[in-house]
Coordinates of C-alpha atoms in Angstrom, one line a residue:
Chain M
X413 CA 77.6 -4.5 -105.0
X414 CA 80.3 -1.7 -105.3
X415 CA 84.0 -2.4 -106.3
X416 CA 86.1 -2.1 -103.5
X417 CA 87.7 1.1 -102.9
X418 CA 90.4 1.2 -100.8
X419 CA 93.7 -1.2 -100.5
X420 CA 92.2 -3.2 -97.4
X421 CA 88.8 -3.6 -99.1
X422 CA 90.3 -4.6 -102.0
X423 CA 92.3 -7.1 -100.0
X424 CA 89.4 -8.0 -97.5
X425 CA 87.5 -9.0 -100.7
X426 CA 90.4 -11.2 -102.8
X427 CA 90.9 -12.9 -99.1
X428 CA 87.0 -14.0 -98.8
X429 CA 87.5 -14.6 -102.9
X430 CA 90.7 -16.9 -102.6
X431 CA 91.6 -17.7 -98.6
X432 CA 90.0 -20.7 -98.7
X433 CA 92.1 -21.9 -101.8
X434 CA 95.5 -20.6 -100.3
X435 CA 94.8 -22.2 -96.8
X436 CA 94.0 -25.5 -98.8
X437 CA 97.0 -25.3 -100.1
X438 CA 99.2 -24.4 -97.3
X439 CA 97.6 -27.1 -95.1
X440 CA 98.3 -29.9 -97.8
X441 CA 101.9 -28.5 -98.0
X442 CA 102.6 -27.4 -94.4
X443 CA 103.8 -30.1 -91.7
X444 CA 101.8 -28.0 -88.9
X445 CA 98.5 -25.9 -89.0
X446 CA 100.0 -23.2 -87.4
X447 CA 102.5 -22.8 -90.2
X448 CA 99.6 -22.8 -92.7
X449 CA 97.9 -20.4 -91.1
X450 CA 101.1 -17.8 -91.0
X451 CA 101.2 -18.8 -94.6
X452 CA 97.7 -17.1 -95.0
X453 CA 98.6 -14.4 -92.8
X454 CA 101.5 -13.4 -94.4
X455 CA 100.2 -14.4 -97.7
X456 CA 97.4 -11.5 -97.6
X457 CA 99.4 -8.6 -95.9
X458 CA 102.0 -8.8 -98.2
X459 CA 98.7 -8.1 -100.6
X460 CA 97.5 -5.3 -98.6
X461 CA 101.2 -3.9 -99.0
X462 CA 101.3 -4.7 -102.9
X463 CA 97.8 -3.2 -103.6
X464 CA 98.8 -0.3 -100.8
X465 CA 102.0 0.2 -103.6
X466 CA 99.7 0.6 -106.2
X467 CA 100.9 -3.2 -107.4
X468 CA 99.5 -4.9 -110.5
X469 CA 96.2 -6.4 -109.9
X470 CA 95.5 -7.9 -113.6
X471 CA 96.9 -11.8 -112.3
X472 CA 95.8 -11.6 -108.4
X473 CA 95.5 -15.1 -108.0
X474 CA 98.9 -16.1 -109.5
X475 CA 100.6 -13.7 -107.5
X476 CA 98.4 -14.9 -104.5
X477 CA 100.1 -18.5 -104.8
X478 CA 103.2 -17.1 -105.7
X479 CA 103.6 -15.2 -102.5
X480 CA 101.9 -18.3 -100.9
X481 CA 104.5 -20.5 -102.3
X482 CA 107.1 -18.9 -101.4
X483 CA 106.2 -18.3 -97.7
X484 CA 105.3 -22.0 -97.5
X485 CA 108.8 -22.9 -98.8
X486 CA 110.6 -20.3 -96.8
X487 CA 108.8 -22.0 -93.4
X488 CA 109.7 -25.2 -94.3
X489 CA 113.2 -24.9 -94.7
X490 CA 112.9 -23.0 -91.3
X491 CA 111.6 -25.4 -89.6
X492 CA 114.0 -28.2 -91.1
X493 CA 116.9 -26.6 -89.6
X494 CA 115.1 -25.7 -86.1
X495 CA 114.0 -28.9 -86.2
X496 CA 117.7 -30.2 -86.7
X497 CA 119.1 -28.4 -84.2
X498 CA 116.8 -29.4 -81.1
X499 CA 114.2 -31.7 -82.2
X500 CA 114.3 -34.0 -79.4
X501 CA 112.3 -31.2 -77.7
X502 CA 109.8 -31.0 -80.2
X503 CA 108.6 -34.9 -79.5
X504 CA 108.1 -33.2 -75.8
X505 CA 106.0 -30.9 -77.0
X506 CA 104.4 -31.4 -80.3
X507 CA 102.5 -28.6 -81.9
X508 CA 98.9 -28.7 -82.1
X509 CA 97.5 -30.3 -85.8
X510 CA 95.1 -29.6 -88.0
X511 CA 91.8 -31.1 -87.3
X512 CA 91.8 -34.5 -89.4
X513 CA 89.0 -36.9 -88.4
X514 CA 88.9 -39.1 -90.7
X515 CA 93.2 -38.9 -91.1
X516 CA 93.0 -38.2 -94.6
X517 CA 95.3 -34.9 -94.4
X518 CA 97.6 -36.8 -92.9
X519 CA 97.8 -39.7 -95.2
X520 CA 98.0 -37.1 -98.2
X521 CA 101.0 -35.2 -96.7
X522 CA 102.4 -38.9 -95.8
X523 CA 102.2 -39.7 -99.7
X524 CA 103.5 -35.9 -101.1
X525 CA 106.4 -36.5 -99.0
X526 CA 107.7 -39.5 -101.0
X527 CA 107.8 -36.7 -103.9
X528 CA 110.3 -34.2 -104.6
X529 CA 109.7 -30.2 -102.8
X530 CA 109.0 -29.8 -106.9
X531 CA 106.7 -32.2 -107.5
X532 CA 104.8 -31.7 -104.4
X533 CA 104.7 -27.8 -104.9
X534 CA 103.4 -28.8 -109.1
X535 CA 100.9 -30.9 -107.6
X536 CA 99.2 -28.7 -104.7
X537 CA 98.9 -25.4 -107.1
X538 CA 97.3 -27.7 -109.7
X539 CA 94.9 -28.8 -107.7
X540 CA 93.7 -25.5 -106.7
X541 CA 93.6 -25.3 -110.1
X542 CA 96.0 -22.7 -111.6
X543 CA 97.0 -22.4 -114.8
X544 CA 100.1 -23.3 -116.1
X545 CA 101.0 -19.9 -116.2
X546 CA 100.4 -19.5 -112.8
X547 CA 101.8 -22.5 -112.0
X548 CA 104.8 -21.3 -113.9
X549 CA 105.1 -17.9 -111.9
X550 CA 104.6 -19.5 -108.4
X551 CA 107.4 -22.3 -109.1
X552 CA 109.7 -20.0 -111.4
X553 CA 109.8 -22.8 -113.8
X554 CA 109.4 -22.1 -117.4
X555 CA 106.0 -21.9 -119.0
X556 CA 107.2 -24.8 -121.3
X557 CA 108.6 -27.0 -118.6
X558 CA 105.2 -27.0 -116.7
X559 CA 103.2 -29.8 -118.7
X560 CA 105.8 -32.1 -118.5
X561 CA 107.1 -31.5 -114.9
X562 CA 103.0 -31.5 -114.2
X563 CA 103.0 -35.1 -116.0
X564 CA 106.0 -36.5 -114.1
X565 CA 104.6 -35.8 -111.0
X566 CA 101.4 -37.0 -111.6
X567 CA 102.4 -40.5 -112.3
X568 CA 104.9 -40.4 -109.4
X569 CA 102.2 -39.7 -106.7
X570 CA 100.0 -42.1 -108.2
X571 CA 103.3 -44.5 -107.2
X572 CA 103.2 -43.0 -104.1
X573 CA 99.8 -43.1 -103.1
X574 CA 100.0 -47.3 -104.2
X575 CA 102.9 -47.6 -101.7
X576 CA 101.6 -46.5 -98.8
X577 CA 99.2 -48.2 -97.1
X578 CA 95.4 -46.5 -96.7
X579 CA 93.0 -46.9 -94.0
X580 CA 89.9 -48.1 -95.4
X581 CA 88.4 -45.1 -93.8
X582 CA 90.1 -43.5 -96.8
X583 CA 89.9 -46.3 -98.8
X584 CA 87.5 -45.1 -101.3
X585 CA 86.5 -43.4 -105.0
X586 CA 85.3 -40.2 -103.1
X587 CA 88.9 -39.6 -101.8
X588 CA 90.5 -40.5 -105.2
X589 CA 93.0 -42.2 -103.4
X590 CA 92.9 -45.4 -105.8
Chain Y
X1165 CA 99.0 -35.1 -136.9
X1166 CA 100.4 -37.8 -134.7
X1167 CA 98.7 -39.4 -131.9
X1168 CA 99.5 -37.3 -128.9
X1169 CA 102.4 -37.9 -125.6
X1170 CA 101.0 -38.0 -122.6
X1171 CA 102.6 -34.2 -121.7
X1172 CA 100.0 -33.2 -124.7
X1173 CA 97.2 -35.6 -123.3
X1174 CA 97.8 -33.9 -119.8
X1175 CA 97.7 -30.7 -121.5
X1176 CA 94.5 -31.7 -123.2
X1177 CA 92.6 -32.4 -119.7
X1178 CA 93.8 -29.3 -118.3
X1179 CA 92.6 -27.2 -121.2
X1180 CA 96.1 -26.1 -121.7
X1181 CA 96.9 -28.1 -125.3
X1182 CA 97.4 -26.2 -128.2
X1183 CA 94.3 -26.1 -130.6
X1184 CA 95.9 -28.7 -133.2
X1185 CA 96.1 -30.5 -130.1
X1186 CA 93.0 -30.2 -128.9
X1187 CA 91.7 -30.6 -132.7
X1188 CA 93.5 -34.2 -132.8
X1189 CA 91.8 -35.2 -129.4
X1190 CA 88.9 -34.6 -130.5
X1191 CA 89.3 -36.6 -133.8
X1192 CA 91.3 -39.8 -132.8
X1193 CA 89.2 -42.1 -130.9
X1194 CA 92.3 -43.5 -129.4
X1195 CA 93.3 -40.4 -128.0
X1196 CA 89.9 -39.2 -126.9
X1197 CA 89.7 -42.6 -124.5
X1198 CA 93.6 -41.6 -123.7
X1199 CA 92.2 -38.0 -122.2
X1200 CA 89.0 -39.4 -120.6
X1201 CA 90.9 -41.9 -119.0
X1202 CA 93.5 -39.2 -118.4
X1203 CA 90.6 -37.1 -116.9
X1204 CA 89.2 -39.9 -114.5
X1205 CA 92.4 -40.5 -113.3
X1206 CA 93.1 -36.8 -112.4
X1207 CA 90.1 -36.0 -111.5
X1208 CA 90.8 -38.8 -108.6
X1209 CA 94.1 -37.1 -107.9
X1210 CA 92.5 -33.4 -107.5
X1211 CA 89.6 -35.1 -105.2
X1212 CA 93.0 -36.5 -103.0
X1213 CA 94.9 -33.4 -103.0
X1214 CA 92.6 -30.6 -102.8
X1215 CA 90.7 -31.5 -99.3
X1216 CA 87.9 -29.5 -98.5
X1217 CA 88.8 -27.4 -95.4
X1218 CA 88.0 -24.2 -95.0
X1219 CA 89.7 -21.2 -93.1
X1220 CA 88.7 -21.8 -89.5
X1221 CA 87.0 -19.0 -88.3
X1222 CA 89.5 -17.5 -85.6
X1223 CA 91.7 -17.3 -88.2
X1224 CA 89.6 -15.8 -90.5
X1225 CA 88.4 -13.1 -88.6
X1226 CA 91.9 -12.5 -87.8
X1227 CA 93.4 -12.4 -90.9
X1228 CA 90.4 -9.9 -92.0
X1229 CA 90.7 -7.3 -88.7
X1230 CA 94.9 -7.3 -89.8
X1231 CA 93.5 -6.2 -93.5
X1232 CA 91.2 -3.9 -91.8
X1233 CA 93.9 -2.0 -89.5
X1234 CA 96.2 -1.8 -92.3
X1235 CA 99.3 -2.9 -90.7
X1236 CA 101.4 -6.2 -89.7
X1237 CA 103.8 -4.2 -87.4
X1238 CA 101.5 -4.5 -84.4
X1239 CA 102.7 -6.8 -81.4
X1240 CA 101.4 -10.8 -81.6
X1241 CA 98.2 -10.5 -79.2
X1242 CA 96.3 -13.5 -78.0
X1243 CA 92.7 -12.8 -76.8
X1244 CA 90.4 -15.3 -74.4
X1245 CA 88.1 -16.0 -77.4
X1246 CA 90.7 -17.2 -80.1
X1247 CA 93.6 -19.3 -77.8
X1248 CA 95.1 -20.7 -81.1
X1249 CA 96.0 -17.1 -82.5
X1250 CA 99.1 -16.8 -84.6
X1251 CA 101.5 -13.9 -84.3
X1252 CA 102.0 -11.6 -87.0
X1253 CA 105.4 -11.5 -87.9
X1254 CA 107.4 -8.8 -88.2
X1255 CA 110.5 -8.9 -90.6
X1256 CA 113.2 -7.7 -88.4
X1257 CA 115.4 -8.8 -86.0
X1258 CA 116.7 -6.2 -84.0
X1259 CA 119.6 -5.8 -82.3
X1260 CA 119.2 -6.2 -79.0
X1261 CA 122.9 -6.6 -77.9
X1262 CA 122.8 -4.5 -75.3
X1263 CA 123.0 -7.4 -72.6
X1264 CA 125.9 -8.7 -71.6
X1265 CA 126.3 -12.3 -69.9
X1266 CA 128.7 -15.0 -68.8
X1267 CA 126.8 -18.4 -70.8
X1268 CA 127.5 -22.5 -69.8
X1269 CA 124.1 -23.1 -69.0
X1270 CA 120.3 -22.6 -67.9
X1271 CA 118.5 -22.2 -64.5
X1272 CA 114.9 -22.2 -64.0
X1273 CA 113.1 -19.8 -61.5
X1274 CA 109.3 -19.9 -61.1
X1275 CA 107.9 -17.0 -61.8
X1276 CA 104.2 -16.2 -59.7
X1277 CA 102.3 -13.8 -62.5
X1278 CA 98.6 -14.8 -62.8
X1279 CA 97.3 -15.2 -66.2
X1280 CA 95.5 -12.6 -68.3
X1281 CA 92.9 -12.8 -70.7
X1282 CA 94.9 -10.9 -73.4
X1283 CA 98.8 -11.1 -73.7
X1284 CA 101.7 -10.5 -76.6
X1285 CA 104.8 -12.3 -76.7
X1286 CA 106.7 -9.3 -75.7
X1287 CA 104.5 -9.2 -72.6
X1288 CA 104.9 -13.1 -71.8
X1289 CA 108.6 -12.6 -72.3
X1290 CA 108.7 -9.7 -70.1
X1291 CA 107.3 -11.5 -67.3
X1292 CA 109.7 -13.9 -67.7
X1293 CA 112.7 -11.9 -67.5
X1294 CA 110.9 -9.9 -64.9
X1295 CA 110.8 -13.2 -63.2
X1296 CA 114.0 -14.3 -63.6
X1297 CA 115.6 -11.1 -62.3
X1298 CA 114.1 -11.3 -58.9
X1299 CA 115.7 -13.6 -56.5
X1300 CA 113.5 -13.4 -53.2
X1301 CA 112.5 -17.0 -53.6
X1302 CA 113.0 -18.7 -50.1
X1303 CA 113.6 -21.9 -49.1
X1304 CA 115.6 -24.4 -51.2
X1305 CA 115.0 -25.2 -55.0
X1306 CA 115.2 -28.5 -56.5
X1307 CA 115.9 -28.9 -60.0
X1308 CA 116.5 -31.6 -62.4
X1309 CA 116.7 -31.0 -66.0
X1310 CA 118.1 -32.3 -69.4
X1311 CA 120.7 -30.4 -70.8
X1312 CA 122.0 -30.4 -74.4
X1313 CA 125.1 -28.0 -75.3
X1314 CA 127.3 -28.2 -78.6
X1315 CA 129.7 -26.0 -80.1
X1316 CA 132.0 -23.7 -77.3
X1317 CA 129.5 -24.4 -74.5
X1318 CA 130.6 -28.6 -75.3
X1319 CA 134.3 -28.1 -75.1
X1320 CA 133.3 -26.3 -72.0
X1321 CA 131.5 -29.2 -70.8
X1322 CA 133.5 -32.4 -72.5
X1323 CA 132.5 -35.0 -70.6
X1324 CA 129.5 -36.3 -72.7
X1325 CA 130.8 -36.5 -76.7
X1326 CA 126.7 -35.9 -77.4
X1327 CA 126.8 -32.8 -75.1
X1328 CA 123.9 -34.5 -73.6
X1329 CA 123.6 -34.0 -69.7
X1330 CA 120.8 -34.8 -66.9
X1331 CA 121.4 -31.7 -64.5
X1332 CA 120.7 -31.6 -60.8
X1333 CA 120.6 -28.5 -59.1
X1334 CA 120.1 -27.6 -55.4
X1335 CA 119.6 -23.9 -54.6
X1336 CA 119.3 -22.2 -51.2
X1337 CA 117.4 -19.2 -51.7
X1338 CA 117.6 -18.2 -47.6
X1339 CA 121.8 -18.3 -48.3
X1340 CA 123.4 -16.3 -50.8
X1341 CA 126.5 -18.4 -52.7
X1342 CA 125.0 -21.7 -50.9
X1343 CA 124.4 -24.7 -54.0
X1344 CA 125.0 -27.8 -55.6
X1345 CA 125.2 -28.9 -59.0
X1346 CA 125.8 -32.4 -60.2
X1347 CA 126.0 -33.7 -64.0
X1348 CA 125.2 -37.6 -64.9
X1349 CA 125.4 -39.3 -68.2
X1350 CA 122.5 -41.0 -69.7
X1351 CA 122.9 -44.3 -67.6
X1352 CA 122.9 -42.4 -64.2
X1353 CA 126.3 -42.0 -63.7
X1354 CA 128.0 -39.0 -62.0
X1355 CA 129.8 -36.9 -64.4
X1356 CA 130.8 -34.1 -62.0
X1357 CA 130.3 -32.0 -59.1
X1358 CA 130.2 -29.0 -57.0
X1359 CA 129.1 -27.1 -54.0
X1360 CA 129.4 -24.3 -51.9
X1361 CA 128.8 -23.6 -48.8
X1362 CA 129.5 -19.8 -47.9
X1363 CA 128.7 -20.5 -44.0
X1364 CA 131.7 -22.5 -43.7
X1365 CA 133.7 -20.9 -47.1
X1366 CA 133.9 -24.4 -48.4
X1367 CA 134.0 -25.1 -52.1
X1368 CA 134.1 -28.9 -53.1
X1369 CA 134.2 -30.1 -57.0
X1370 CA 134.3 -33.6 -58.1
X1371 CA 135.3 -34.4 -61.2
X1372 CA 136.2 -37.5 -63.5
X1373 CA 139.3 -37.8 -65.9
X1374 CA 140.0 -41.3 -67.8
X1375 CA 138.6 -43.4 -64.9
X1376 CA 140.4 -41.3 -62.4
X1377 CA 138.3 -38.9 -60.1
X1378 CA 140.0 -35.6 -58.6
X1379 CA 138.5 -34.0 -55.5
X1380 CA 138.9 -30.3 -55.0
X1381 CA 138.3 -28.7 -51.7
X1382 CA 138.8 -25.1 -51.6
X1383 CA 138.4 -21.8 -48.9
X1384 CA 136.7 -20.0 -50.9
X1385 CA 136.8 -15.8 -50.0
X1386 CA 133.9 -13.5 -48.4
X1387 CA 131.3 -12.6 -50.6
X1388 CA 131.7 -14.9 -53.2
X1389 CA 128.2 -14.5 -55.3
X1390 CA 129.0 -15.8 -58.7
X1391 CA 128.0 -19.2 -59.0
X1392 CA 127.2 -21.5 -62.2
X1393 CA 123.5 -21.2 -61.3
X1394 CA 124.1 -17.9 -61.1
X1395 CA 125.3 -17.6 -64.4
X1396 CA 123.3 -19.7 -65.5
X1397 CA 120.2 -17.4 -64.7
X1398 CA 121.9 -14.5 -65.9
X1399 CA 122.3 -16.1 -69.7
X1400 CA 118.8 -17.0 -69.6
X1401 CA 117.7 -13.7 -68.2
X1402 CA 119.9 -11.8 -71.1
X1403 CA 118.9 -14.4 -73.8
X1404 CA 115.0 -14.0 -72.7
X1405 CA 115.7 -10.0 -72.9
X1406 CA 117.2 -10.4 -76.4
X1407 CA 113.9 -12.5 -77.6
X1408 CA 112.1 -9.4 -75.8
X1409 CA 113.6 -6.8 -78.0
X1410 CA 113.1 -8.6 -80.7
X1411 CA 110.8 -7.4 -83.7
X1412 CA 110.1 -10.6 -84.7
X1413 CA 108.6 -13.1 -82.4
X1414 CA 106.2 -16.0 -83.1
X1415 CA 104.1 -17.1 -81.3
X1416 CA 102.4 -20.3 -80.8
X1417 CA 99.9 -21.7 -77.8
X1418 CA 100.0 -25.6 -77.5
X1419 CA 97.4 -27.0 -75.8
X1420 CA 99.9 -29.6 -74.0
X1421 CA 99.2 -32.5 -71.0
X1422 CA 100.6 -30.1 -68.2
X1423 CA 98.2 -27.6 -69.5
X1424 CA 98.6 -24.6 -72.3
X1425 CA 101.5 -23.4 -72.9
X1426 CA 103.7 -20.3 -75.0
X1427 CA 105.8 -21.4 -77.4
X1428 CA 108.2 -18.5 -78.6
X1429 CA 110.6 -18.4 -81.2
X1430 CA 112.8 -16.2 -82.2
X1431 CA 115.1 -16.7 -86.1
X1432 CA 117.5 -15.5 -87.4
X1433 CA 116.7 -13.0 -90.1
X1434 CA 119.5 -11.1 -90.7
X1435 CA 123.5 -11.2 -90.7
X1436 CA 125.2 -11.1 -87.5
X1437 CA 126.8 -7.4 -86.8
X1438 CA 130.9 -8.0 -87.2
X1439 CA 131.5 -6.8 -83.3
X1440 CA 128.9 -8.2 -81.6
X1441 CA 130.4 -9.7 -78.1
X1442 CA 127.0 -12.0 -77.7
X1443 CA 124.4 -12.9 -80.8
X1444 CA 121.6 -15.1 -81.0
X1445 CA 120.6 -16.5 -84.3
X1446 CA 118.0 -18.8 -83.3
X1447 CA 116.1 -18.9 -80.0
X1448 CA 113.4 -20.5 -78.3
X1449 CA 111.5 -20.6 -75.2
X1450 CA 108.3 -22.7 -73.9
X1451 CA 106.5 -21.1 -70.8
X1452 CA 103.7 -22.1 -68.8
X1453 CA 101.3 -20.4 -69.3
X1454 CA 99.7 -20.6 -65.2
X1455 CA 102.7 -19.1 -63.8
X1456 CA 105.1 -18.3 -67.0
X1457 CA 107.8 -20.6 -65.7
X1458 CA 109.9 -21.3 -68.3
X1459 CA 109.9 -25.3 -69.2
X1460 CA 112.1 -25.4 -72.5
X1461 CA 114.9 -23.0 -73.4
X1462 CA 117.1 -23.3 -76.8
X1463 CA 119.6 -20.7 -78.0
X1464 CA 121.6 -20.7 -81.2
X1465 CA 124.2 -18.4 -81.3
X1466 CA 127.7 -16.7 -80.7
X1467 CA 129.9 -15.5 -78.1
X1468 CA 133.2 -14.1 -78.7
X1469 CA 133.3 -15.1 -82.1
X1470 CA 132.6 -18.7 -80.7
X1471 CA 129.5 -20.6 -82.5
X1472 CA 127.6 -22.6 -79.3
X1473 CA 124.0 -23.5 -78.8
X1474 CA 122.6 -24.6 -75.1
X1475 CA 119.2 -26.4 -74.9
X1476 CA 117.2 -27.0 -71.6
X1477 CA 114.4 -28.9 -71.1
X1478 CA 112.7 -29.0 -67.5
X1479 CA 112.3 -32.7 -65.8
X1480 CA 111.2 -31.6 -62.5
X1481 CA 111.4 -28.6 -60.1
X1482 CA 110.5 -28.5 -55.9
X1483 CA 110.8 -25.9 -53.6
X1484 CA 111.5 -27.0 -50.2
X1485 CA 112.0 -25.5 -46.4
X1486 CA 115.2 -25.8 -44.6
X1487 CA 113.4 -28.5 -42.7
X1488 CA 112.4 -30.4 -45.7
X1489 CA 116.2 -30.6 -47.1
X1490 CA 117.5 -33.9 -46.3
X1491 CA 120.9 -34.0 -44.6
X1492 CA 123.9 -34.2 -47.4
X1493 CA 122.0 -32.4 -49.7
X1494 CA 125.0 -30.0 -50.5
X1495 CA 127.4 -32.5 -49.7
X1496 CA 129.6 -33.7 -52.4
X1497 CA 129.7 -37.2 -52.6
X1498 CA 133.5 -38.7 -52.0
X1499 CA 134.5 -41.2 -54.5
X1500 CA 137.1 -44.4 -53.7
X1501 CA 140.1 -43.7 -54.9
X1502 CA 139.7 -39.7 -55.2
X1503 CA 142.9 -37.7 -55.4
X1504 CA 142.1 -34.9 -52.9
X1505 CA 143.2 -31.1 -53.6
X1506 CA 143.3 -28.9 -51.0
X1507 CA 143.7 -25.1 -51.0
X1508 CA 142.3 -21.6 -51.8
X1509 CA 139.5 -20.7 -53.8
X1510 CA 138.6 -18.0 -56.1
X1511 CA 135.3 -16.9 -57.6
X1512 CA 136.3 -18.6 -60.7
X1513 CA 135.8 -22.4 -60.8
X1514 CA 138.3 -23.0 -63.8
X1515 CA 140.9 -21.2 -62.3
X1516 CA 140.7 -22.8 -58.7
X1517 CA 141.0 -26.3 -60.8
X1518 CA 144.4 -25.2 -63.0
X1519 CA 146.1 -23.8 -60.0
X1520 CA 145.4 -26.5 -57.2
X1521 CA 146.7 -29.4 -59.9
X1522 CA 149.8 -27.0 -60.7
X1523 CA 150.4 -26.8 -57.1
X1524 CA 150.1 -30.4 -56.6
X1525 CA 152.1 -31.4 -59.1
X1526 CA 154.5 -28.7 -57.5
X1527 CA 154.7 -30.3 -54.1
X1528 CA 155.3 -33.7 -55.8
X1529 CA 158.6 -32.6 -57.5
X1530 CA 159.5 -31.6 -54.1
X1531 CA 158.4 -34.4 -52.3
X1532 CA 161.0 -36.8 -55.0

């Protein structure tokens, strides 16, 4: 297959490489699909602009869930204060959600609410499995701080997870939720 | 080497450790069943966490035509075969001052546009103010809706400490000037009132103070046009045009009981000019989308300097004949114990209120 050769191939190609992984994440993170998919969305044409700029490309996927991060966090605290002001209307309307059959999505975000914005943020890039230097860039904590922070969080959503209570639907080794 | 912390253990299983670390994991026997157990144990958590969904499709094809045209400064464009598409967002807010408008509150007018297979949020917001400015409607118009104000448009309206009001509103569309509009609190109770009936020139306004209810009935001049639902339509025309001229709407469809719906939101994304008259920081509007009436209106902003926010939400609308409206209907109710106020009107409600109590109050001196 030939390398890419333009900014939007490039970008076409790190999408179909690492979309999946960044809409995981912003659907774990995000309170509404919609906002995970702008997440995406914005995620990628900020890349097409970066590569376009003649950006560095030697950490893509770092800066991928960096930009991803950020968007995610910007959103939320968006729709905290919409939300503030006029949320009785929201309960009239309430935005469309994510497929969830089986309600697992839902019990996830239920549990990585009982954590800290930090600690939920550690845990959802680790499990797309960055580094912890890519951790590090997307959180903008220090390279150092990662492990520890990473460790801290770990045993508090394992707390969190055995104080709320699972449907046995979920209930089981396959969704690690034990 | 010591035995390893559990940071360094968690290092270990995420092949971060150092290689004396790793070199000491792989020796102590301890440790080793520390890191395996570490491993199970994450391994569970990454299984929770990391769900396997995928990109749905619309959105994938999406996301890859916006790499393909290069550009995220194009307008938000739904088409028939992807309902749930997401606008692109643009990253400014411009400033679409331009419109001038009295604010207190919201009106709703049905707009008649017929759906399209393909629509932007500029366009669905167009229709609405395109809506909104025409005023043939016939017949009379029944609305009841829930109104929440706070900031300037409360101390307007201080009669609920919440700034939470249930709104009725009676408009003839065959008489210019000719309406009612009645607040109630949350348990039903009238709050206020007022009508105007430009056949007869007659203004009457109810309204409550500590227990005590004051009744105002005014002659009000020819061609007096500028009514509260009036205004009210103006504000929400203006405020819809503002969201219009805006760079940076998002747009949502909601799939909702009544049927699908836009969901439009406008935020603030820059500072607020230091002369502005009217801004909006945050605004947000829900149409139908049948006939792009608007059911839910919020804006966030400031007038004169003032901070004030005015939320509507849509309970029911009717549109009646002149044969249909029952007798009384612009009638305001009287109230035992009412102090009446007789005496000439203006176009301005506030006014007509200050004067006929100073005038009152006048005769009363004289009367002792």
């Amino acid at each position: 297959m030939e390398a890419p050769t333009t900014p939007s191939e490039s970008a076409r190609e790190l999408f179909r490489e690492h979309g999946s992984a960044v809409y995981r994440f912003a659907a774990v993170l995000m309170r509404h699909h919609q906002d995970a998919e702008d997440v995406l969305q914005e995620t990628f044409l900020k890349l097409l602009h970066h590569l376009a700029g003649g950006g560095r490309t030697d950490n893509m996927r770092g800066w991928l869930f960096t930009v991803a991060a950020h968007a995610a966090r910007d959103r939320q605290r968006r729709r905290a204060r919409w939300i503030t002001w006029t949320f009785k209307h929201d309960s009239a309307v309430p935005p469309a959600r994510l497929p969830d059959e089986d309600g697992r999505l839902t019990i996830i975000r239920h549990a990585l609410l009982r954590l800290t914005e930090r600690d939920r943020l550690l845990l959802v890039l680790w499990a797309q499995q960055l580094t912890y230097r890519e951790i590090a860039s997307a959180t903008g904590i220090r390279l150092s701080s990662v492990g520890p922070l990473l460790a801290r969080a770990m045993a508090r959503w394992e707390q969190a997870c055995a104080a709320i209570e699972v449907p046995k639907a979920v209930k089981s080794e396959r969704h690690g939720l034990l | 080497m010591r035995c390893l912390n559990d940071v360094e253990i968690q290092a270990v299983v995420d092949h971060e450790a150092t290689e004396d670390v790793q070199q000491h994991a792989a020796a102590c026997a301890r440790c080793g069943d520390r890191v395996r157990d570490r491993e199970k144990r994450m391994a569970a958590v990454g299984a929770a966490i990391n769900i396997p969904i995928d990109v749905p499709a619309g959105v994938a094809r999406r996301v890859e035509q916006a790499l393909v045209e290069g550009s995220s400064q194009g307008a938000t464009r739904l088409r028939g075969d992807a309902p749930q598409r997401k606008p692109w967002r643009r990253t400014a807010w411009s400033a679409a001052a331009a419109v001038a408008a009295t604010l207190i509150t919201i009106v709703f007018v049905a707009p008649m546009f017929k759906g399209e297979s393909t629509v932007t949020a500029a366009e669905i917001l167009a229709r609405s103010v395109d809506r909104l400015s025409q005023t043939a409607t016939t017949g009379v118009e029944s609305l009841e809706y829930e109104l929440t104000v706070d900031g300037m448009t409360r101390e307007i309206m201080p009669d609920q400490p919440d700034g939470v009001y249930r709104v009725q509103q009676m408009i003839d569309h065959d008489m210019t000037g000719r309406y009612l509009l009645a607040t109630y609190g949350p348990d039903g109770q009238l709050l206020s009132s007022v009508a105007q009936d430009p056949a007869s020139h007659q203004r009457v306004m109810a309204v409550q103070l500590e227990g005590q209810w004051y009744r105002f009935e005014l002659t009000v001049p020819e061609n007096v046009t500028l009514s509260p639902p009036e205004i009210e339509r103006l504000h929400m025309q203006a405020s819809v045009a503002m969201m219009q001229a805006s760079g940076n709407q998002q747009l949502q469809v909601i799939e909702s009981g009544s049927g699908r719906q836009y969901r439009i939101q406008v935020p603030r994304l820059s500072a607020q000019t230091s002369n502005a008259v009217w801004d909006l920081e945050d605004a947000r509007v829900v149409i139908d989308a049948t006939d792009y009436h608007i059911v839910e209106f919020a804006v966030k902003g400031t007038f004169l300097k003032q901070p004030y926010s005015v939320s509507y939400k849509l309970i029911r609308r009717a549109v009646m004949t002149q044969a249909e409206v029952p007798a009384g209907t612009f009638e305001v109710p009287r109230e035992s114990g009412a102090i009446t106020i007789r005496g000439e009107g203006s176009a301005i409600l506030a006014r007509d209120a200050l004067v006929g109590a100073l005038r009152e109050l006048a005769r009363a001196k004289q009367a002792r």
